[in-house]
mmCIF file of C-alpha atoms in Angstrom:
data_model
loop_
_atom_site.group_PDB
_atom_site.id
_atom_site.type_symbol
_atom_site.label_atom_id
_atom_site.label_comp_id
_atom_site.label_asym_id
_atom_site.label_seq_id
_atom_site.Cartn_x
_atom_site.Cartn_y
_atom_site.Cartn_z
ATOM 1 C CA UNK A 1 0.000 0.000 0.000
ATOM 2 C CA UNK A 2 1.217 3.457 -0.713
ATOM 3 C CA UNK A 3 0.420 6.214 2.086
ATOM 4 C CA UNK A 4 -0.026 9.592 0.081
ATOM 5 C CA UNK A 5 0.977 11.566 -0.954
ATOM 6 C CA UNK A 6 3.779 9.493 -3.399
ATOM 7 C CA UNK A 7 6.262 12.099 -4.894
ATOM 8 C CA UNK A 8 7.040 9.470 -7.474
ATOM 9 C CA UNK A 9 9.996 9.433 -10.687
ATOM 10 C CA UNK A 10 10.811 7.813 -13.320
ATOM 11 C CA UNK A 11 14.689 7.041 -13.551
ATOM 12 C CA UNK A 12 16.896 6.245 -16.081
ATOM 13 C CA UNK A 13 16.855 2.132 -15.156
ATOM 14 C CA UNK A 14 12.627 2.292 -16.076
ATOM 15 C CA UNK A 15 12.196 1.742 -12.395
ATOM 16 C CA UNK A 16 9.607 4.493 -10.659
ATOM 17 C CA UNK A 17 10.960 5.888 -6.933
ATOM 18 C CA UNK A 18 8.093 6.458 -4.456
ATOM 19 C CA UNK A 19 8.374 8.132 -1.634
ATOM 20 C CA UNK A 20 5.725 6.647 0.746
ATOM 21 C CA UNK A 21 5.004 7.886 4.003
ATOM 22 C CA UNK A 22 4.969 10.511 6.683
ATOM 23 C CA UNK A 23 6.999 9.883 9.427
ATOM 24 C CA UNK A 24 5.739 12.326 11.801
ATOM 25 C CA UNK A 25 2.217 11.219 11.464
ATOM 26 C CA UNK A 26 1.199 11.694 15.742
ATOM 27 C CA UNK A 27 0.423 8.497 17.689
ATOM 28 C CA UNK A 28 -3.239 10.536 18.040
ATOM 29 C CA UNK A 29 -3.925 10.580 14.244
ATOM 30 C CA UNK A 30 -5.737 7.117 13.095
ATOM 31 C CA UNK A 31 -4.213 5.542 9.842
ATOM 32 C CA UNK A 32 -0.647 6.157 10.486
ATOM 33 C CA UNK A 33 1.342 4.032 8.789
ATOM 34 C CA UNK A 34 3.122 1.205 10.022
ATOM 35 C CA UNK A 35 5.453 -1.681 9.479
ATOM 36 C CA UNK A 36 8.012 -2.262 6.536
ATOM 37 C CA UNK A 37 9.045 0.089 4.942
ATOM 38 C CA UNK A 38 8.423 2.516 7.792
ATOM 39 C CA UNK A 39 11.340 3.016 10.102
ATOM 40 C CA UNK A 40 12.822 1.999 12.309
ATOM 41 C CA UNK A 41 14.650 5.226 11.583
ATOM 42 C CA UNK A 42 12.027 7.950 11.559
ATOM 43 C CA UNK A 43 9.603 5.791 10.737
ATOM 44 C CA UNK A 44 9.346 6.602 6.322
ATOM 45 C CA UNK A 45 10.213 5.254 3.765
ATOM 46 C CA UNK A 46 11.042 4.438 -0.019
ATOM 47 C CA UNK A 47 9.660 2.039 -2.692
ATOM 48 C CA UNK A 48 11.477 1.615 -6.423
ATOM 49 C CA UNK A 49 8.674 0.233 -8.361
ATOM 50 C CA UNK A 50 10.280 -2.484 -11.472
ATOM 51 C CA UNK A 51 6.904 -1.984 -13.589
ATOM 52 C CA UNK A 52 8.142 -4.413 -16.298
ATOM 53 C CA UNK A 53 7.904 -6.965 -13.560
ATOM 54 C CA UNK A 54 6.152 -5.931 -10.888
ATOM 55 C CA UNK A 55 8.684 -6.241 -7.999
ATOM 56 C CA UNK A 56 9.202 -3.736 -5.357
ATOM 57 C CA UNK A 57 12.236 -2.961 -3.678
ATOM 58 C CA UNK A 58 11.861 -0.943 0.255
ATOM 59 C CA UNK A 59 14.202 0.745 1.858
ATOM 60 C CA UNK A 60 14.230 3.202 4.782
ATOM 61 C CA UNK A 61 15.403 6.765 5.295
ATOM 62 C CA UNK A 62 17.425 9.061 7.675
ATOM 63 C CA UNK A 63 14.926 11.844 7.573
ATOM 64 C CA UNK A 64 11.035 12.406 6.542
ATOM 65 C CA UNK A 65 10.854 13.175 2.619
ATOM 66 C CA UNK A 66 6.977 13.364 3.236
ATOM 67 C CA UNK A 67 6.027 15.741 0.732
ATOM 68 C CA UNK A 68 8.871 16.675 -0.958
ATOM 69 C CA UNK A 69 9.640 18.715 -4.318
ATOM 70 C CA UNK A 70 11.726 15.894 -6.545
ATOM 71 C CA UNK A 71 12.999 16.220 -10.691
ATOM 72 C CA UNK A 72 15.907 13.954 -12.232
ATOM 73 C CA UNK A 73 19.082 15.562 -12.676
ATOM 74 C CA UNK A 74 20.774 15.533 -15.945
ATOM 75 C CA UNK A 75 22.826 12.461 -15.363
ATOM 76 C CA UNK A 76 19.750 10.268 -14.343
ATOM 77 C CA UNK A 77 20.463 11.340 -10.348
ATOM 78 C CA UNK A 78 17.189 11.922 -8.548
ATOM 79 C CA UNK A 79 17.382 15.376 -6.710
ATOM 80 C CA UNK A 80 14.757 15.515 -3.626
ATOM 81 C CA UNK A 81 14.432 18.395 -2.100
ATOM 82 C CA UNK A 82 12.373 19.707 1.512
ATOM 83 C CA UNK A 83 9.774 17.505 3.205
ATOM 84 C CA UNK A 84 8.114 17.233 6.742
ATOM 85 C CA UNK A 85 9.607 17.711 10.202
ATOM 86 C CA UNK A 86 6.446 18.032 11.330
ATOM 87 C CA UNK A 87 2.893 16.795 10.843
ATOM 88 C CA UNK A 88 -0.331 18.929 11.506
ATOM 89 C CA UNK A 89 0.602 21.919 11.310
ATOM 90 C CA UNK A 90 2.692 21.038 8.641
ATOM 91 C CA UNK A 91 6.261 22.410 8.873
ATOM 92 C CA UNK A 92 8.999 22.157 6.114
ATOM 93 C CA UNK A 93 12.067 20.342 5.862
ATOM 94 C CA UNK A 94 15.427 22.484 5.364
ATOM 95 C CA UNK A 95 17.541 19.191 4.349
ATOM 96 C CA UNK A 96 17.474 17.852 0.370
ATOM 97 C CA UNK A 97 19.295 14.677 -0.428
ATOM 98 C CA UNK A 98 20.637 12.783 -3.939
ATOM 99 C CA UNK A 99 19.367 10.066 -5.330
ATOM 100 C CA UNK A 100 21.700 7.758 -7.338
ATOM 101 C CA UNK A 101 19.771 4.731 -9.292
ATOM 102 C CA UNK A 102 22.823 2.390 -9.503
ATOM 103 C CA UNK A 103 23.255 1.581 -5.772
ATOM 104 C CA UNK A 104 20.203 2.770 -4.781
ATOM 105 C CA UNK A 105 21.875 4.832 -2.624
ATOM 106 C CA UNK A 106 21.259 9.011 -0.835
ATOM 107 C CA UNK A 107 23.748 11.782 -0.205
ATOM 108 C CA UNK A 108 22.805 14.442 1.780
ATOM 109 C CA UNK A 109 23.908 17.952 0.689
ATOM 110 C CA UNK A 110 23.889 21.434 2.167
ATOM 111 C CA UNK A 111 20.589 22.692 3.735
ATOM 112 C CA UNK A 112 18.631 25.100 2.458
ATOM 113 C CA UNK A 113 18.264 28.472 4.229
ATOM 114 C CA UNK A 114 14.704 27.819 5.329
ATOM 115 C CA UNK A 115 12.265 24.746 5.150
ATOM 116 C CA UNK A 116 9.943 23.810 2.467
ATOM 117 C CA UNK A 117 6.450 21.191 2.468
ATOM 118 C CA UNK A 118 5.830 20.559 -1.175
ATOM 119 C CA UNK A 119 8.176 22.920 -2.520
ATOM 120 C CA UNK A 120 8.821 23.134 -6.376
ATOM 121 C CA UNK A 121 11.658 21.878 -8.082
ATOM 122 C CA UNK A 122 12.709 22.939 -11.339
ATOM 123 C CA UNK A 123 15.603 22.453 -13.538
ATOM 124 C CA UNK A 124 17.561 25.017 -14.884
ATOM 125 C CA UNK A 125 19.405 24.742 -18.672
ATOM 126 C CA UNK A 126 22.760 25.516 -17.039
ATOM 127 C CA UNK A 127 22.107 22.016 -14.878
ATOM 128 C CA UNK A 128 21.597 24.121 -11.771
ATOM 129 C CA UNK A 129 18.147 23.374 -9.792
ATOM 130 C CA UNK A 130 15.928 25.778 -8.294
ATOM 131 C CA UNK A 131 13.284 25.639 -5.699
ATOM 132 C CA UNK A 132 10.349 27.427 -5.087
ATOM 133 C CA UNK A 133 7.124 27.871 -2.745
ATOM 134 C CA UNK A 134 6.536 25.134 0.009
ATOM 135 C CA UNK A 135 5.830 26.123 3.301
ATOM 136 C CA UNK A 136 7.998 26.912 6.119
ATOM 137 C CA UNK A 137 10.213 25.433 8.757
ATOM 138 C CA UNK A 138 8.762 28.531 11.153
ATOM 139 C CA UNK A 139 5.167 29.015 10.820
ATOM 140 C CA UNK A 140 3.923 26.740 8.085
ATOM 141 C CA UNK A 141 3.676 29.900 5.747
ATOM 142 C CA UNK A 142 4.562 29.842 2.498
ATOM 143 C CA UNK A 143 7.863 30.314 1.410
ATOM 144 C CA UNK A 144 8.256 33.290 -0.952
ATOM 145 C CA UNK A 145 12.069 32.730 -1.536
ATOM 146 C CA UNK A 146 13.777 30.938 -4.495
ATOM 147 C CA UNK A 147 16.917 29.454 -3.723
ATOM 148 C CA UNK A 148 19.228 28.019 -6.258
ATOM 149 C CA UNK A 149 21.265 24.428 -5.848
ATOM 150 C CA UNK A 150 24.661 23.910 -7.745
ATOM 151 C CA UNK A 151 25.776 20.340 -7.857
ATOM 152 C CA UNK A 152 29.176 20.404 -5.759
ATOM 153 C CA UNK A 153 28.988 24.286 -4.701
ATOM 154 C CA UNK A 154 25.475 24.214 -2.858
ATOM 155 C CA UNK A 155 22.687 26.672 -2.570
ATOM 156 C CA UNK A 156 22.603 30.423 -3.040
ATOM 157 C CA UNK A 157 21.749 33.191 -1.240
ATOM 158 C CA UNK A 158 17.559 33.460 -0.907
ATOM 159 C CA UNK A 159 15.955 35.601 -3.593
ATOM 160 C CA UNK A 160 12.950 36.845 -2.075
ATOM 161 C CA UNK A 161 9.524 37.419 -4.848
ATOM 162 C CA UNK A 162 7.235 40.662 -4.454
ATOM 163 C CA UNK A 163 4.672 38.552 -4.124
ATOM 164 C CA UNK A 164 3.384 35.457 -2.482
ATOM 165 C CA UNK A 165 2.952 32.039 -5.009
ATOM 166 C CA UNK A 166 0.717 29.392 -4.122
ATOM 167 C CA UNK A 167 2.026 25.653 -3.529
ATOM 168 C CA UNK A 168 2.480 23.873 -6.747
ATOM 169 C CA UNK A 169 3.003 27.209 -8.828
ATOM 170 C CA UNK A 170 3.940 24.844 -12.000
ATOM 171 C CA UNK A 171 6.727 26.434 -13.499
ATOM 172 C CA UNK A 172 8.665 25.590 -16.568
ATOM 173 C CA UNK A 173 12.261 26.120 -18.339
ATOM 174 C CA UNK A 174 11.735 28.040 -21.317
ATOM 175 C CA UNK A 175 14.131 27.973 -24.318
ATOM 176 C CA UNK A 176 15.283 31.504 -23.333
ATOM 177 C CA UNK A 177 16.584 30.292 -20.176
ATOM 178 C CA UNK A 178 13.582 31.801 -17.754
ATOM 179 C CA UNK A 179 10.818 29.816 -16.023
ATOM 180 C CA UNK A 180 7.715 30.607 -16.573
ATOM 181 C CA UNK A 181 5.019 30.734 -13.937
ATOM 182 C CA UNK A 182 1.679 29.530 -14.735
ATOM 183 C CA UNK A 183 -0.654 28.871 -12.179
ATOM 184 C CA UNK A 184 -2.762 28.268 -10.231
ATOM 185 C CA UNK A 185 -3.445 32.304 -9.463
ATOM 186 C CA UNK A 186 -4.631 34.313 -12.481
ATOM 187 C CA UNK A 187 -1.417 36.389 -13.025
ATOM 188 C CA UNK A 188 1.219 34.775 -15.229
ATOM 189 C CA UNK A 189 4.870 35.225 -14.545
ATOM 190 C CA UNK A 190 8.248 35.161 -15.880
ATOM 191 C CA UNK A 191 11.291 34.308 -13.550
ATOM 192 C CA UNK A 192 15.273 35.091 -14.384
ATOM 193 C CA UNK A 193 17.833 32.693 -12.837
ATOM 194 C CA UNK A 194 20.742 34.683 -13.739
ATOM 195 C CA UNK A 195 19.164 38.387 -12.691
ATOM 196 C CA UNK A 196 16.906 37.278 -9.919
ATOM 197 C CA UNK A 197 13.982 39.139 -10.659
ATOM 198 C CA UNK A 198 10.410 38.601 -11.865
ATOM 199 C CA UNK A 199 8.176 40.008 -14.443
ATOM 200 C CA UNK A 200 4.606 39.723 -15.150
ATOM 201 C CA UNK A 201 3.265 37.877 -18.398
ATOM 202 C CA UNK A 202 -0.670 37.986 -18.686
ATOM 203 C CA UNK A 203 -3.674 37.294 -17.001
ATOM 204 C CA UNK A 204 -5.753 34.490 -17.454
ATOM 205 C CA UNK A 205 -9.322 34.311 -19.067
ATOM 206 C CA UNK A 206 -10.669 32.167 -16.375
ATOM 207 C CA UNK A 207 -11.491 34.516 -13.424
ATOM 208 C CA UNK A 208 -10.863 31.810 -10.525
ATOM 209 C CA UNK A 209 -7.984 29.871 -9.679
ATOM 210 C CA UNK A 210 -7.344 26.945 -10.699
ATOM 211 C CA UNK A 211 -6.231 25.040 -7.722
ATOM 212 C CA UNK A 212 -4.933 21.504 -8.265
ATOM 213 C CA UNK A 213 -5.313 21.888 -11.918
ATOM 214 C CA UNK A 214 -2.328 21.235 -14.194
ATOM 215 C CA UNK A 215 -0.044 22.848 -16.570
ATOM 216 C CA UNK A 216 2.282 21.148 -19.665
ATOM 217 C CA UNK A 217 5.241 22.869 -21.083
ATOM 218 C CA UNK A 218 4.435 21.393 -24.988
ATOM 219 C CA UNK A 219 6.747 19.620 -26.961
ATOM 220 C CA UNK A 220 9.631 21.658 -28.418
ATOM 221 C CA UNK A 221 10.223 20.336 -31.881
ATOM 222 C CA UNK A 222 11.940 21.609 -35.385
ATOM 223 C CA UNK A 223 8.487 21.767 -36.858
ATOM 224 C CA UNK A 224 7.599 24.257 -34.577
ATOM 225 C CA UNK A 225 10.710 26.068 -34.669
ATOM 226 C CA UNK A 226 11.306 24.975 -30.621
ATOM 227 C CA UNK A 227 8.231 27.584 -30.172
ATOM 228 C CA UNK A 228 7.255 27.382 -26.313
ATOM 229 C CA UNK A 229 3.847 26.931 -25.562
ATOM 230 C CA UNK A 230 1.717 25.962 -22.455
ATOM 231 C CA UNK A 231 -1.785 24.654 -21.651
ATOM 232 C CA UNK A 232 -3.200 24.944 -18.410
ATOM 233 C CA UNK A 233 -6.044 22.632 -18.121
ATOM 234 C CA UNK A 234 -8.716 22.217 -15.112
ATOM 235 C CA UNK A 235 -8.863 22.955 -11.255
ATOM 236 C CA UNK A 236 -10.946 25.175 -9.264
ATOM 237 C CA UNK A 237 -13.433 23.162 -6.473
ATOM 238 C CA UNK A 238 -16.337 22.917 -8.418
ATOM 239 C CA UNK A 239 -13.590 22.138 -11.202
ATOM 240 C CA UNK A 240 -13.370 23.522 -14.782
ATOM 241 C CA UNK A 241 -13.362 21.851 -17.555
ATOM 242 C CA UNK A 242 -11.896 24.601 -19.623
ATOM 243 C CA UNK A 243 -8.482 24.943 -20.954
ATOM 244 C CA UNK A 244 -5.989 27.794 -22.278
ATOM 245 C CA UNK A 245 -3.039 28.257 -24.151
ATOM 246 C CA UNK A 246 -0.148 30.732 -24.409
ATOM 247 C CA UNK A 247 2.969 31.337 -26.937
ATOM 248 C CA UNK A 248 5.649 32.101 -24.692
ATOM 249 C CA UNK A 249 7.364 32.529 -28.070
ATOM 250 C CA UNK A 250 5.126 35.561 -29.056
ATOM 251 C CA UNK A 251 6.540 39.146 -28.804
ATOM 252 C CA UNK A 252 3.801 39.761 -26.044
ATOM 253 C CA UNK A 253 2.319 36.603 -24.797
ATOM 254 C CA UNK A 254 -1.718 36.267 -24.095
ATOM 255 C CA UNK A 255 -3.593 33.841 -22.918
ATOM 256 C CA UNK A 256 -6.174 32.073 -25.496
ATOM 257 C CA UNK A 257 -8.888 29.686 -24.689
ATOM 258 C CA UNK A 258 -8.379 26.463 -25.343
ATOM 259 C CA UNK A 259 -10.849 23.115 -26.256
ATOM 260 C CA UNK A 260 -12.530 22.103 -23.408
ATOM 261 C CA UNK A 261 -11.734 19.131 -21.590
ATOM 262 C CA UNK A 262 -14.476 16.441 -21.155
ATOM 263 C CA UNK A 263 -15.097 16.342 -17.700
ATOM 264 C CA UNK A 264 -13.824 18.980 -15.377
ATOM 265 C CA UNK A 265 -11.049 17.976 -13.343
ATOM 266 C CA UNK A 266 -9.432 19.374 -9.802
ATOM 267 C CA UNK A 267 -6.147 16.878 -8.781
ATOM 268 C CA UNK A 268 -5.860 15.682 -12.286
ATOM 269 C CA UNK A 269 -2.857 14.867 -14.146
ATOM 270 C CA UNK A 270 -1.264 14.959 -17.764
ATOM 271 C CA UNK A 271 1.272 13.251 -19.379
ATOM 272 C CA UNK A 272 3.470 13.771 -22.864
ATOM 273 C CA UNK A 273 3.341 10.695 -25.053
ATOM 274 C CA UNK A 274 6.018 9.799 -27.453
ATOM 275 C CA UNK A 275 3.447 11.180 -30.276
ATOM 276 C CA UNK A 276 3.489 14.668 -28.924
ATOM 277 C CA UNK A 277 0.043 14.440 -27.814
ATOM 278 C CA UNK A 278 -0.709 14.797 -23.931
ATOM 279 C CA UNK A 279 -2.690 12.558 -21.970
ATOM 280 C CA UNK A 280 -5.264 14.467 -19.626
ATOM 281 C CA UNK A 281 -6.777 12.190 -16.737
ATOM 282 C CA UNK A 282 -8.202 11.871 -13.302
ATOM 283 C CA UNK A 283 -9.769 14.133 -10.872
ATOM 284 C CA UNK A 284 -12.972 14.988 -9.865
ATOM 285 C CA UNK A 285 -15.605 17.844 -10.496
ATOM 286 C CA UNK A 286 -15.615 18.606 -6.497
ATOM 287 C CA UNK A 287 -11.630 18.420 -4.678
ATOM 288 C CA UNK A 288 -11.531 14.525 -3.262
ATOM 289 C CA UNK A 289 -15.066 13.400 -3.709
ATOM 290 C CA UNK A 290 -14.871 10.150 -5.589
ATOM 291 C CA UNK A 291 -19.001 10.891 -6.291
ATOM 292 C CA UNK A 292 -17.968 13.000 -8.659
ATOM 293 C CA UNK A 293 -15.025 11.297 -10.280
ATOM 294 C CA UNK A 294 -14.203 12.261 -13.865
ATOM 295 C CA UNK A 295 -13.091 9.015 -15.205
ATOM 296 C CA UNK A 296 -13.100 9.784 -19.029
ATOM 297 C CA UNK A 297 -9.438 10.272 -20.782
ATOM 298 C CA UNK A 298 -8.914 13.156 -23.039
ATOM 299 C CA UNK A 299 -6.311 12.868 -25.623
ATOM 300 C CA UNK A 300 -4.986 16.547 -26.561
ATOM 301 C CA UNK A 301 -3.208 17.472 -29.761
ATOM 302 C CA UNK A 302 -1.103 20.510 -29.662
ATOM 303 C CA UNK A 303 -1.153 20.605 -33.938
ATOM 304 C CA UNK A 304 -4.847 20.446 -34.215
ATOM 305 C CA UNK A 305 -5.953 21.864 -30.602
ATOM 306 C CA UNK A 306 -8.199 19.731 -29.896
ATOM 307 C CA UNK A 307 -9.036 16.973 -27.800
ATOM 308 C CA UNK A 308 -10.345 13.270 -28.610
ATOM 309 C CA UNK A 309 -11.558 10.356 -26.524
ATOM 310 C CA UNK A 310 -8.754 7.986 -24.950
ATOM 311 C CA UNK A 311 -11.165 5.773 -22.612
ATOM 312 C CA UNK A 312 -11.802 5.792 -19.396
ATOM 313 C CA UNK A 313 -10.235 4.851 -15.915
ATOM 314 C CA UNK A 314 -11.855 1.758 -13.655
ATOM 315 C CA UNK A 315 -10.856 3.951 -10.620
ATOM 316 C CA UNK A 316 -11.302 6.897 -9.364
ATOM 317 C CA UNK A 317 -8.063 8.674 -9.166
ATOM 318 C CA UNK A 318 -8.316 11.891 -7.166
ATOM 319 C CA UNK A 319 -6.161 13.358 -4.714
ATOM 320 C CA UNK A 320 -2.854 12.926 -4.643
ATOM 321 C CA UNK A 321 -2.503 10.404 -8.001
ATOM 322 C CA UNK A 322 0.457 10.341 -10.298
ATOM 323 C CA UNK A 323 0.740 9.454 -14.167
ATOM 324 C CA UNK A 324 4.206 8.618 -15.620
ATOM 325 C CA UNK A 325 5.459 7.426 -18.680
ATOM 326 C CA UNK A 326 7.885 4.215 -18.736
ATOM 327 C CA UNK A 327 9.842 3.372 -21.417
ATOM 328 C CA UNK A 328 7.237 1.028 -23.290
ATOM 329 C CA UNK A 329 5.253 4.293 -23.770
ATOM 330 C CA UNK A 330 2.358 3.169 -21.539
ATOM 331 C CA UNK A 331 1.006 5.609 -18.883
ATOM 332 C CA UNK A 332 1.682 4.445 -15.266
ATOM 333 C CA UNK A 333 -1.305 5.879 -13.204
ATOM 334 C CA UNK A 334 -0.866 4.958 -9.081
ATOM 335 C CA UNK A 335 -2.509 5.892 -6.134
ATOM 336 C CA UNK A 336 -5.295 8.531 -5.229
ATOM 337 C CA UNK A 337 -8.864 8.039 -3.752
#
């Protein structure tokens, strides 16, 4: 069983890492988790996932990765980053560790200045890794700082935003170098690694926020002339079904609606397929009420903007579920409620 949420990867091996557990769960709070692979340690735990055969591998851990921010590094390393070091109210870990796939093995590295629960990691094109948002190690706010990791130097200095992001503020590397911010609020912005500052994009067309919706960074390809776009599909409790796109690529960027989805979705995901098309699933139409699952898979095609049927889940897959793609281009789908 997987205890959620499952900050989950795929690495280079075609094996998935799940983290699986919160180890400061109070003896007070029913449904803590218990046995192998939790502890003895701190009580939390790992899982590598073989899905070409099934088998699962456990292993324990020094400190609680509940909740972490995680991406892959450039040679096939899995960077984790923040966590829990405490339960309810939830407080963020300052500590971020390396994964390496061949002997299954962590490093610790330097600490971050201040903690982060859910933080976001994102890779730079220079192979440096920032983080961003996740609440704090003080007061459980959220953490307005970005800090930047470089592998064998550490983390820089905190570069503090004007403004305050929500958690899971989906950003995305951009051919140019910046990350873009896209969501969940309805102001669009533009971050620069190498100046520290941030600029504002656009506004979107939808009026609410689009909490625990999701946002895809398109495929960059020579027909396109590497032109980045993003959709931002769904969220919002009642959910939306609607969609929008933006050219990041344009000389001033604008949000335009996109095809509708067909169900609306809150804690949905979407996946890139080898085809170039992206895979919309999950969710529900009201946040973590499997009554109103959306079940239905929407296929979306970035050349034709539109989407088409792609079946249907048995399950409902709500909050916190994960889609990945292994290397036999099926979609992985674990987890949620």
């Amino acid at each position: 069983r997987l205890y959620l949420p499952s900050p989950s990867a795929l690495l280079y091996n075609g094996t998935i890492r799940i983290v699986s557990g919160a180890g400061n769960c109070p003896p007070s709070q029913s449904g803590c988790p218990s046995g192998p692979p939790y502890g003895p340690s701190n009580n939390s735990g790992v899982l590598l996932l073989d899905p070409a055969t099934g088998s699962i591998t456990r292993f324990t851990l020094s400190w609680d990765m509940f909740c972490n921010g995680m991406v892959v590094l450039s040679d096939g390393r899995a960077f984790i980053n923040g966590g829990s070091i405490q339960y309810d109210p939830f407080l963020g870990e300052l500590r971020s560790s390396i994964f390496d796939p061949s002997n299954n093995s962590f490093t610790d590295i330097q600490n971050m200045a201040h903690g982060r629960w859910y933080p976001t990691v994102t890779n730079l094109g220079d192979a440096r890794v920032m983080t961003f948002s996740g609440q704090d190690n003080i007061d459980g706010g959220t953490n307005k700082t970005v800090e930047i990791y470089t592998i064998g130097s550490g983390w820089s200095q905190e570069y503090t935003a004007n403004w305050t992001p929500p958690l899971y503020p989906r950003m995305h590397l951009l051919p140019n170098g910046k990350v873009f911010y896209s969501g969940s609020t309805t102001t669009s912005r533009l971050f620069d690694p190498n100046a520290h500052t941030w600029s504002t994009v656009a506004t979107t067309i939808y009026s609410g926020t689009r909490t625990y919706g999701t946002s895809v960074l398109l495929p960059l390809t020579p027909a396109n002339n590497y032109d980045p776009k993003v959709i931002i599909m769904g969220g919002g409790s009642p959910a939306t079904k609607t969609t929008e796109v933006i050219d990041m690529g344009a000389s001033s960027p604008k949000w335009s609606a996109g095809p509708n989805m067909s169900q609306a979705r809150i804690e949905m995901n979407a996946v890139i397929l080898p085809t170039g098309k992206v895979l919309a699933l999950g969710g529900s139409v009201t946040d973590e009420d499997s009554s109103t699952k959306s079940l239905n898979a929407d296929l979306y095609d970035p050349v034709a903007n539109s989407f088409s049927p792609a079946g249907a889940n048995a399950s409902a897959r709500l909050h916190p579920s994960v889609a990945l793609l292994p290397p036999d281009a099926t979609v992985w789908v674990a987890v949620g409620h």
